[in-house]
Amino acid sequence: MSRGVFITFEGPEGSGKSTHLRRLTERLRAAGRSVVVTREPGGTPVGEALRGLLQHDTVSEAPVPRAEALLFCASRAQLVERTIAPALARGDWVLCDRFADSTFAYQGYGRGFDLATLEAINRFATGDLRPDLTILLDIEADAGRRRLAARQAGAGETADRFEREAAAFHERLRRGFLSLAAAAPTRFLVIDSGRDEETVAAEVWTGVMSRCAEPPRKE
Ligand code: TMP
């Protein structure tokens, strides 16, 4: 059996990742594909416990930036070994809400850690597993934050540690994601997510079909 297809969704807060990941999953399943859906940080019991530490201050102190970077990678190591690699070996499609590019964007461009160091930690965590396709849902930082605030107000949720960061942090993230995409154009598909949901969903589908119908190229 051939290896499955590994697709990640990336983007700033409020870029619509979860919506479009769900829509793509439904469409792939309707087309008869076996799809595993997961997320980062999280996706495994260990990862979900780390997610609590990383986002919602479930203990009495926030992780320092170096610990934060390592905890994201620890969650990823668990997810790759327990969920992603076995699913790909079975020939499934794996759709993951965030992956290594979020570490490069948030801890690299956002917090200021050296990208080469983050690459090395990430390679250790993942065994150098890379997505076949990364869909970057790009949205202006302000527009994304407005969308997120509206959704959270409707759902009665509060902002997490990252969402509370200053506007300049979110601007660096967006530019960071775009730089990562520019450096790996055959892996990334950048989609303007500031448009209506139907248009974006149609572009995601067309992109996935054109990039993943053939055996994916590596970068
Ligand atoms: P989300 O699931 O709502 O997108 O939240 C995950 C948060 O964690 C988001 O603010 C981005 C952040 N994050 C990092 O800072 N580094 C990482 O490596 C990952 C996967 C997420």
PDB file of C-alpha atoms and ligand atoms in Angstrom:
ATOM      1  CA  MET A   1       0.000   0.000   0.000  1.00  0.00           C
ATOM      2  CA  SER A   2       1.314   3.459  -0.804  1.00  0.00           C
ATOM      3  CA  ARG A   3       1.967   5.991   1.933  1.00  0.00           C
ATOM      4  CA  GLY A   4      -0.932   8.295   2.762  1.00  0.00           C
ATOM      5  CA  VAL A   5      -1.071  12.045   2.268  1.00  0.00           C
ATOM      6  CA  PHE A   6      -0.096  14.499   5.010  1.00  0.00           C
ATOM      7  CA  ILE A   7      -1.689  17.951   4.838  1.00  0.00           C
ATOM      8  CA  THR A   8      -1.268  20.706   7.416  1.00  0.00           C
ATOM      9  CA  PHE A   9      -3.271  23.901   7.872  1.00  0.00           C
ATOM     10  CA  GLU A  10      -1.452  26.977   9.094  1.00  0.00           C
ATOM     11  CA  GLY A  11      -2.289  30.609   9.621  1.00  0.00           C
ATOM     12  CA  PRO A  12      -2.712  33.388  12.127  1.00  0.00           C
ATOM     13  CA  GLU A  13      -5.516  33.530  14.695  1.00  0.00           C
ATOM     14  CA  GLY A  14      -8.957  33.844  13.102  1.00  0.00           C
ATOM     15  CA  SER A  15      -7.774  32.692   9.674  1.00  0.00           C
ATOM     16  CA  GLY A  16     -10.454  29.975   9.413  1.00  0.00           C
ATOM     17  CA  LYS A  17      -8.181  26.922   9.740  1.00  0.00           C
ATOM     18  CA  SER A  18     -10.632  24.853  11.744  1.00  0.00           C
ATOM     19  CA  THR A  19     -13.553  25.622   9.422  1.00  0.00           C
ATOM     20  CA  HIS A  20     -11.633  24.763   6.270  1.00  0.00           C
ATOM     21  CA  LEU A  21     -10.027  21.698   7.773  1.00  0.00           C
ATOM     22  CA  ARG A  22     -13.511  20.431   8.669  1.00  0.00           C
ATOM     23  CA  ARG A  23     -14.877  21.211   5.210  1.00  0.00           C
ATOM     24  CA  LEU A  24     -11.982  19.489   3.459  1.00  0.00           C
ATOM     25  CA  THR A  25     -12.370  16.447   5.718  1.00  0.00           C
ATOM     26  CA  GLU A  26     -16.066  16.156   4.872  1.00  0.00           C
ATOM     27  CA  ARG A  27     -15.397  16.446   1.175  1.00  0.00           C
ATOM     28  CA  LEU A  28     -12.566  13.911   1.185  1.00  0.00           C
ATOM     29  CA  ARG A  29     -14.670  11.444   3.186  1.00  0.00           C
ATOM     30  CA  ALA A  30     -17.576  11.931   0.797  1.00  0.00           C
ATOM     31  CA  ALA A  31     -15.118  11.040  -1.988  1.00  0.00           C
ATOM     32  CA  GLY A  32     -14.368   7.782  -0.158  1.00  0.00           C
ATOM     33  CA  ARG A  33     -11.000   8.663   1.390  1.00  0.00           C
ATOM     34  CA  SER A  34     -10.002   7.530   4.849  1.00  0.00           C
ATOM     35  CA  VAL A  35      -9.114  10.698   6.772  1.00  0.00           C
ATOM     36  CA  VAL A  36      -7.497  11.155  10.188  1.00  0.00           C
ATOM     37  CA  VAL A  37      -8.010  14.614  11.678  1.00  0.00           C
ATOM     38  CA  THR A  38      -5.792  15.950  14.408  1.00  0.00           C
ATOM     39  CA  ARG A  39      -4.385  19.136  15.868  1.00  0.00           C
ATOM     40  CA  GLU A  40      -1.429  20.768  17.549  1.00  0.00           C
ATOM     41  CA  PRO A  41      -0.661  21.204  20.269  1.00  0.00           C
ATOM     42  CA  GLY A  42      -2.689  18.163  21.287  1.00  0.00           C
ATOM     43  CA  GLY A  43      -4.103  15.223  19.398  1.00  0.00           C
ATOM     44  CA  THR A  44      -2.909  12.647  21.954  1.00  0.00           C
ATOM     45  CA  PRO A  45      -3.532  12.442  25.732  1.00  0.00           C
ATOM     46  CA  VAL A  46       0.027  13.704  26.364  1.00  0.00           C
ATOM     47  CA  GLY A  47      -0.394  16.445  23.756  1.00  0.00           C
ATOM     48  CA  GLU A  48      -3.744  17.591  25.131  1.00  0.00           C
ATOM     49  CA  ALA A  49      -2.221  17.866  28.631  1.00  0.00           C
ATOM     50  CA  LEU A  50       0.607  19.964  27.157  1.00  0.00           C
ATOM     51  CA  ARG A  51      -1.970  22.105  25.318  1.00  0.00           C
ATOM     52  CA  GLY A  52      -3.502  23.025  28.665  1.00  0.00           C
ATOM     53  CA  LEU A  53      -0.078  24.084  29.988  1.00  0.00           C
ATOM     54  CA  LEU A  54       0.769  26.024  26.842  1.00  0.00           C
ATOM     55  CA  GLN A  55      -2.449  27.893  26.247  1.00  0.00           C
ATOM     56  CA  HIS A  56      -4.565  28.126  29.314  1.00  0.00           C
ATOM     57  CA  ASP A  57      -2.335  28.510  32.340  1.00  0.00           C
ATOM     58  CA  THR A  58      -3.471  25.215  33.888  1.00  0.00           C
ATOM     59  CA  VAL A  59      -0.624  25.459  36.386  1.00  0.00           C
ATOM     60  CA  SER A  60       0.350  28.484  38.452  1.00  0.00           C
ATOM     61  CA  GLU A  61       3.099  29.719  36.106  1.00  0.00           C
ATOM     62  CA  ALA A  62       3.434  30.211  32.368  1.00  0.00           C
ATOM     63  CA  PRO A  63       6.259  28.302  30.615  1.00  0.00           C
ATOM     64  CA  VAL A  64       9.302  30.453  29.860  1.00  0.00           C
ATOM     65  CA  PRO A  65       9.882  30.931  26.100  1.00  0.00           C
ATOM     66  CA  ARG A  66      12.499  28.148  25.828  1.00  0.00           C
ATOM     67  CA  ALA A  67      10.252  25.718  27.689  1.00  0.00           C
ATOM     68  CA  GLU A  68       7.358  26.796  25.488  1.00  0.00           C
ATOM     69  CA  ALA A  69       9.289  25.914  22.312  1.00  0.00           C
ATOM     70  CA  LEU A  70      10.288  22.520  23.702  1.00  0.00           C
ATOM     71  CA  LEU A  71       6.760  21.719  24.923  1.00  0.00           C
ATOM     72  CA  PHE A  72       5.293  22.370  21.466  1.00  0.00           C
ATOM     73  CA  CYS A  73       7.911  20.028  20.026  1.00  0.00           C
ATOM     74  CA  ALA A  74       7.226  17.433  22.739  1.00  0.00           C
ATOM     75  CA  SER A  75       3.544  17.443  21.817  1.00  0.00           C
ATOM     76  CA  ARG A  76       4.546  17.044  18.154  1.00  0.00           C
ATOM     77  CA  ALA A  77       6.883  14.107  18.877  1.00  0.00           C
ATOM     78  CA  GLN A  78       4.046  12.251  20.620  1.00  0.00           C
ATOM     79  CA  LEU A  79       1.588  13.045  17.824  1.00  0.00           C
ATOM     80  CA  VAL A  80       3.937  11.951  15.031  1.00  0.00           C
ATOM     81  CA  GLU A  81       4.848   8.652  16.632  1.00  0.00           C
ATOM     82  CA  ARG A  82       1.426   7.721  17.991  1.00  0.00           C
ATOM     83  CA  THR A  83      -0.952   9.094  15.364  1.00  0.00           C
ATOM     84  CA  ILE A  84       0.491  10.598  12.187  1.00  0.00           C
ATOM     85  CA  ALA A  85       3.140   8.051  11.200  1.00  0.00           C
ATOM     86  CA  PRO A  86       0.869   5.008  11.779  1.00  0.00           C
ATOM     87  CA  ALA A  87      -1.962   6.651   9.811  1.00  0.00           C
ATOM     88  CA  LEU A  88       0.334   7.462   6.872  1.00  0.00           C
ATOM     89  CA  ALA A  89       1.688   3.916   6.955  1.00  0.00           C
ATOM     90  CA  ARG A  90      -1.915   2.633   6.644  1.00  0.00           C
ATOM     91  CA  GLY A  91      -2.375   4.828   3.567  1.00  0.00           C
ATOM     92  CA  ASP A  92      -4.757   7.303   5.241  1.00  0.00           C
ATOM     93  CA  TRP A  93      -4.968  11.023   4.634  1.00  0.00           C
ATOM     94  CA  VAL A  94      -3.858  12.987   7.701  1.00  0.00           C
ATOM     95  CA  LEU A  95      -5.135  16.545   8.147  1.00  0.00           C
ATOM     96  CA  CYS A  96      -3.464  18.442  10.974  1.00  0.00           C
ATOM     97  CA  ASP A  97      -4.488  21.836  12.383  1.00  0.00           C
ATOM     98  CA  ARG A  98      -1.013  23.433  12.779  1.00  0.00           C
ATOM     99  CA  PHE A  99       2.369  21.666  12.710  1.00  0.00           C
ATOM    100  CA  ALA A 100       6.045  22.657  12.636  1.00  0.00           C
ATOM    101  CA  ASP A 101       5.502  25.888  10.686  1.00  0.00           C
ATOM    102  CA  SER A 102       3.606  27.255  13.696  1.00  0.00           C
ATOM    103  CA  THR A 103       6.750  26.767  15.794  1.00  0.00           C
ATOM    104  CA  PHE A 104       8.822  28.629  13.202  1.00  0.00           C
ATOM    105  CA  ALA A 105       6.215  31.421  12.978  1.00  0.00           C
ATOM    106  CA  TYR A 106       5.290  31.818  16.673  1.00  0.00           C
ATOM    107  CA  GLN A 107       8.500  30.874  18.480  1.00  0.00           C
ATOM    108  CA  GLY A 108      10.780  32.027  15.635  1.00  0.00           C
ATOM    109  CA  TYR A 109       9.288  35.143  14.074  1.00  0.00           C
ATOM    110  CA  GLY A 110       7.030  35.873  17.078  1.00  0.00           C
ATOM    111  CA  ARG A 111       9.305  35.227  20.083  1.00  0.00           C
ATOM    112  CA  GLY A 112      12.592  35.790  18.242  1.00  0.00           C
ATOM    113  CA  PHE A 113      14.275  32.366  18.527  1.00  0.00           C
ATOM    114  CA  ASP A 114      16.795  31.452  15.880  1.00  0.00           C
ATOM    115  CA  LEU A 115      15.120  29.468  13.072  1.00  0.00           C
ATOM    116  CA  ALA A 116      18.057  27.058  12.642  1.00  0.00           C
ATOM    117  CA  THR A 117      17.835  26.056  16.327  1.00  0.00           C
ATOM    118  CA  LEU A 118      14.083  25.554  16.063  1.00  0.00           C
ATOM    119  CA  GLU A 119      14.631  23.464  12.918  1.00  0.00           C
ATOM    120  CA  ALA A 120      17.044  21.220  14.815  1.00  0.00           C
ATOM    121  CA  ILE A 121      14.672  20.708  17.767  1.00  0.00           C
ATOM    122  CA  ASN A 122      11.810  20.080  15.400  1.00  0.00           C
ATOM    123  CA  ARG A 123      13.796  17.565  13.368  1.00  0.00           C
ATOM    124  CA  PHE A 124      14.570  15.683  16.571  1.00  0.00           C
ATOM    125  CA  ALA A 125      10.884  15.709  17.515  1.00  0.00           C
ATOM    126  CA  THR A 126       9.488  14.596  14.172  1.00  0.00           C
ATOM    127  CA  GLY A 127      12.235  12.414  12.731  1.00  0.00           C
ATOM    128  CA  ASP A 128      12.099  14.994   9.930  1.00  0.00           C
ATOM    129  CA  LEU A 129       8.562  14.100   8.877  1.00  0.00           C
ATOM    130  CA  ARG A 130       7.293  16.915   6.661  1.00  0.00           C
ATOM    131  CA  PRO A 131       3.852  17.644   5.269  1.00  0.00           C
ATOM    132  CA  ASP A 132       3.188  16.887   1.616  1.00  0.00           C
ATOM    133  CA  LEU A 133       1.111  20.045   1.421  1.00  0.00           C
ATOM    134  CA  THR A 134       0.760  22.993   3.794  1.00  0.00           C
ATOM    135  CA  ILE A 135      -2.249  25.227   3.280  1.00  0.00           C
ATOM    136  CA  LEU A 136      -1.512  28.696   4.619  1.00  0.00           C
ATOM    137  CA  LEU A 137      -4.717  30.629   5.187  1.00  0.00           C
ATOM    138  CA  ASP A 138      -3.480  34.174   5.050  1.00  0.00           C
ATOM    139  CA  ILE A 139      -5.402  37.049   6.595  1.00  0.00           C
ATOM    140  CA  GLU A 140      -4.400  40.518   7.740  1.00  0.00           C
ATOM    141  CA  ALA A 141      -3.546  40.406  11.415  1.00  0.00           C
ATOM    142  CA  ASP A 142      -6.246  42.915  12.425  1.00  0.00           C
ATOM    143  CA  ALA A 143      -8.973  41.214  10.397  1.00  0.00           C
ATOM    144  CA  GLY A 144      -8.066  37.832  11.870  1.00  0.00           C
ATOM    145  CA  ARG A 145      -8.181  39.142  15.411  1.00  0.00           C
ATOM    146  CA  ARG A 146     -11.531  40.802  14.817  1.00  0.00           C
ATOM    147  CA  ARG A 147     -12.965  37.525  13.501  1.00  0.00           C
ATOM    148  CA  LEU A 148     -11.583  35.636  16.459  1.00  0.00           C
ATOM    149  CA  ALA A 149     -12.938  38.155  18.984  1.00  0.00           C
ATOM    150  CA  ALA A 150     -16.402  37.969  17.388  1.00  0.00           C
ATOM    151  CA  ARG A 151     -16.380  34.163  17.486  1.00  0.00           C
ATOM    152  CA  GLN A 152     -15.214  34.074  21.094  1.00  0.00           C
ATOM    153  CA  ALA A 153     -17.793  36.643  22.192  1.00  0.00           C
ATOM    154  CA  GLY A 154     -20.529  34.495  20.575  1.00  0.00           C
ATOM    155  CA  ALA A 155     -19.248  31.312  22.233  1.00  0.00           C
ATOM    156  CA  GLY A 156     -18.505  32.913  25.607  1.00  0.00           C
ATOM    157  CA  GLU A 157     -14.803  31.913  25.318  1.00  0.00           C
ATOM    158  CA  THR A 158     -11.816  33.909  26.536  1.00  0.00           C
ATOM    159  CA  ALA A 159      -8.552  34.643  24.691  1.00  0.00           C
ATOM    160  CA  ASP A 160      -5.597  32.300  25.330  1.00  0.00           C
ATOM    161  CA  ARG A 161      -2.002  33.337  26.131  1.00  0.00           C
ATOM    162  CA  PHE A 162      -1.073  33.782  22.447  1.00  0.00           C
ATOM    163  CA  GLU A 163      -4.232  35.601  21.489  1.00  0.00           C
ATOM    164  CA  ARG A 164      -3.524  38.145  24.251  1.00  0.00           C
ATOM    165  CA  GLU A 165      -0.147  39.090  22.687  1.00  0.00           C
ATOM    166  CA  ALA A 166       0.254  42.623  21.319  1.00  0.00           C
ATOM    167  CA  ALA A 167      -0.668  43.572  17.753  1.00  0.00           C
ATOM    168  CA  ALA A 168       3.016  43.755  16.724  1.00  0.00           C
ATOM    169  CA  PHE A 169       3.449  40.074  17.658  1.00  0.00           C
ATOM    170  CA  HIS A 170       0.534  39.118  15.379  1.00  0.00           C
ATOM    171  CA  GLU A 171       1.923  41.223  12.555  1.00  0.00           C
ATOM    172  CA  ARG A 172       5.303  39.424  12.866  1.00  0.00           C
ATOM    173  CA  LEU A 173       3.501  36.080  12.757  1.00  0.00           C
ATOM    174  CA  ARG A 174       1.735  36.889   9.556  1.00  0.00           C
ATOM    175  CA  ARG A 175       4.921  38.068   7.891  1.00  0.00           C
ATOM    176  CA  GLY A 176       6.700  34.993   9.258  1.00  0.00           C
ATOM    177  CA  PHE A 177       4.179  32.599   7.749  1.00  0.00           C
ATOM    178  CA  LEU A 178       4.444  34.359   4.394  1.00  0.00           C
ATOM    179  CA  SER A 179       8.262  34.138   4.489  1.00  0.00           C
ATOM    180  CA  LEU A 180       8.108  30.417   5.277  1.00  0.00           C
ATOM    181  CA  ALA A 181       5.741  29.934   2.336  1.00  0.00           C
ATOM    182  CA  ALA A 182       7.965  31.911  -0.008  1.00  0.00           C
ATOM    183  CA  ALA A 183      10.933  29.717   0.957  1.00  0.00           C
ATOM    184  CA  ALA A 184       9.087  26.449   0.168  1.00  0.00           C
ATOM    185  CA  PRO A 185       6.692  27.213  -2.685  1.00  0.00           C
ATOM    186  CA  THR A 186       6.136  23.615  -3.792  1.00  0.00           C
ATOM    187  CA  ARG A 187       5.030  22.544  -0.311  1.00  0.00           C
ATOM    188  CA  PHE A 188       2.924  25.604   0.526  1.00  0.00           C
ATOM    189  CA  LEU A 189      -0.365  26.717  -0.959  1.00  0.00           C
ATOM    190  CA  VAL A 190      -1.165  30.264   0.161  1.00  0.00           C
ATOM    191  CA  ILE A 191      -4.842  31.189   0.096  1.00  0.00           C
ATOM    192  CA  ASP A 192      -6.281  34.626   0.840  1.00  0.00           C
ATOM    193  CA  SER A 193      -8.680  33.832   3.663  1.00  0.00           C
ATOM    194  CA  GLY A 194     -10.094  37.349   3.916  1.00  0.00           C
ATOM    195  CA  ARG A 195     -12.725  36.393   1.307  1.00  0.00           C
ATOM    196  CA  ASP A 196     -16.038  34.597   1.772  1.00  0.00           C
ATOM    197  CA  GLU A 197     -15.994  31.041   3.090  1.00  0.00           C
ATOM    198  CA  GLU A 198     -17.311  29.371  -0.084  1.00  0.00           C
ATOM    199  CA  THR A 199     -14.618  30.916  -2.295  1.00  0.00           C
ATOM    200  CA  VAL A 200     -11.876  29.896   0.125  1.00  0.00           C
ATOM    201  CA  ALA A 201     -13.256  26.330   0.483  1.00  0.00           C
ATOM    202  CA  ALA A 202     -13.382  25.938  -3.311  1.00  0.00           C
ATOM    203  CA  GLU A 203      -9.744  27.052  -3.618  1.00  0.00           C
ATOM    204  CA  VAL A 204      -8.669  24.672  -0.865  1.00  0.00           C
ATOM    205  CA  TRP A 205     -10.349  21.767  -2.672  1.00  0.00           C
ATOM    206  CA  THR A 206      -8.904  22.622  -6.085  1.00  0.00           C
ATOM    207  CA  GLY A 207      -5.452  23.056  -4.572  1.00  0.00           C
ATOM    208  CA  VAL A 208      -5.576  19.742  -2.738  1.00  0.00           C
ATOM    209  CA  MET A 209      -6.770  17.881  -5.807  1.00  0.00           C
ATOM    210  CA  SER A 210      -4.125  19.381  -8.059  1.00  0.00           C
ATOM    211  CA  ARG A 211      -1.238  18.992  -5.581  1.00  0.00           C
ATOM    212  CA  CYS A 212      -2.084  15.635  -4.016  1.00  0.00           C
ATOM    213  CA  ALA A 213      -3.554  13.611  -6.880  1.00  0.00           C
ATOM    214  CA  GLU A 214       0.004  12.762  -8.015  1.00  0.00           C
ATOM    215  CA  PRO A 215       2.602  11.393  -5.572  1.00  0.00           C
ATOM    216  CA  PRO A 216       3.599  14.551  -3.665  1.00  0.00           C
ATOM    217  CA  ARG A 217       7.000  16.125  -4.183  1.00  0.00           C
ATOM    218  CA  LYS A 218       9.346  16.618  -1.252  1.00  0.00           C
ATOM    219  CA  GLU A 219      11.025  19.881  -0.273  1.00  0.00           C
TER     220      GLU A 219
HETATM  221  P1  TMP B   1      -5.163  27.087  18.042  1.00  0.00           P
HETATM  222  O1  TMP B   1      -5.355  25.619  18.146  1.00  0.00           O
HETATM  223  O2  TMP B   1      -6.297  27.870  18.533  1.00  0.00           O
HETATM  224  O3  TMP B   1      -4.670  27.523  16.723  1.00  0.00           O
HETATM  225  O4  TMP B   1      -4.083  27.465  19.155  1.00  0.00           O
HETATM  226  C1  TMP B   1      -2.823  26.997  19.246  1.00  0.00           C
HETATM  227  C2  TMP B   1      -1.987  28.136  19.756  1.00  0.00           C
HETATM  228  O5  TMP B   1      -0.653  27.692  19.992  1.00  0.00           O
HETATM  229  C3  TMP B   1      -1.915  29.256  18.750  1.00  0.00           C
HETATM  230  O6  TMP B   1      -1.948  30.494  19.412  1.00  0.00           O
HETATM  231  C4  TMP B   1      -0.561  29.054  18.118  1.00  0.00           C
HETATM  232  C5  TMP B   1       0.254  28.443  19.209  1.00  0.00           C
HETATM  233  N1  TMP B   1       1.320  27.569  18.716  1.00  0.00           N
HETATM  234  C6  TMP B   1       2.647  27.961  18.870  1.00  0.00           C
HETATM  235  O7  TMP B   1       2.928  29.029  19.406  1.00  0.00           O
HETATM  236  N2  TMP B   1       3.634  27.123  18.428  1.00  0.00           N
HETATM  237  C7  TMP B   1       3.380  25.898  17.869  1.00  0.00           C
HETATM  238  O8  TMP B   1       4.303  25.163  17.486  1.00  0.00           O
HETATM  239  C8  TMP B   1       1.991  25.507  17.721  1.00  0.00           C
HETATM  240  C9  TMP B   1       1.646  24.181  17.099  1.00  0.00           C
HETATM  241  C10 TMP B   1       1.006  26.378  18.157  1.00  0.00           C
END
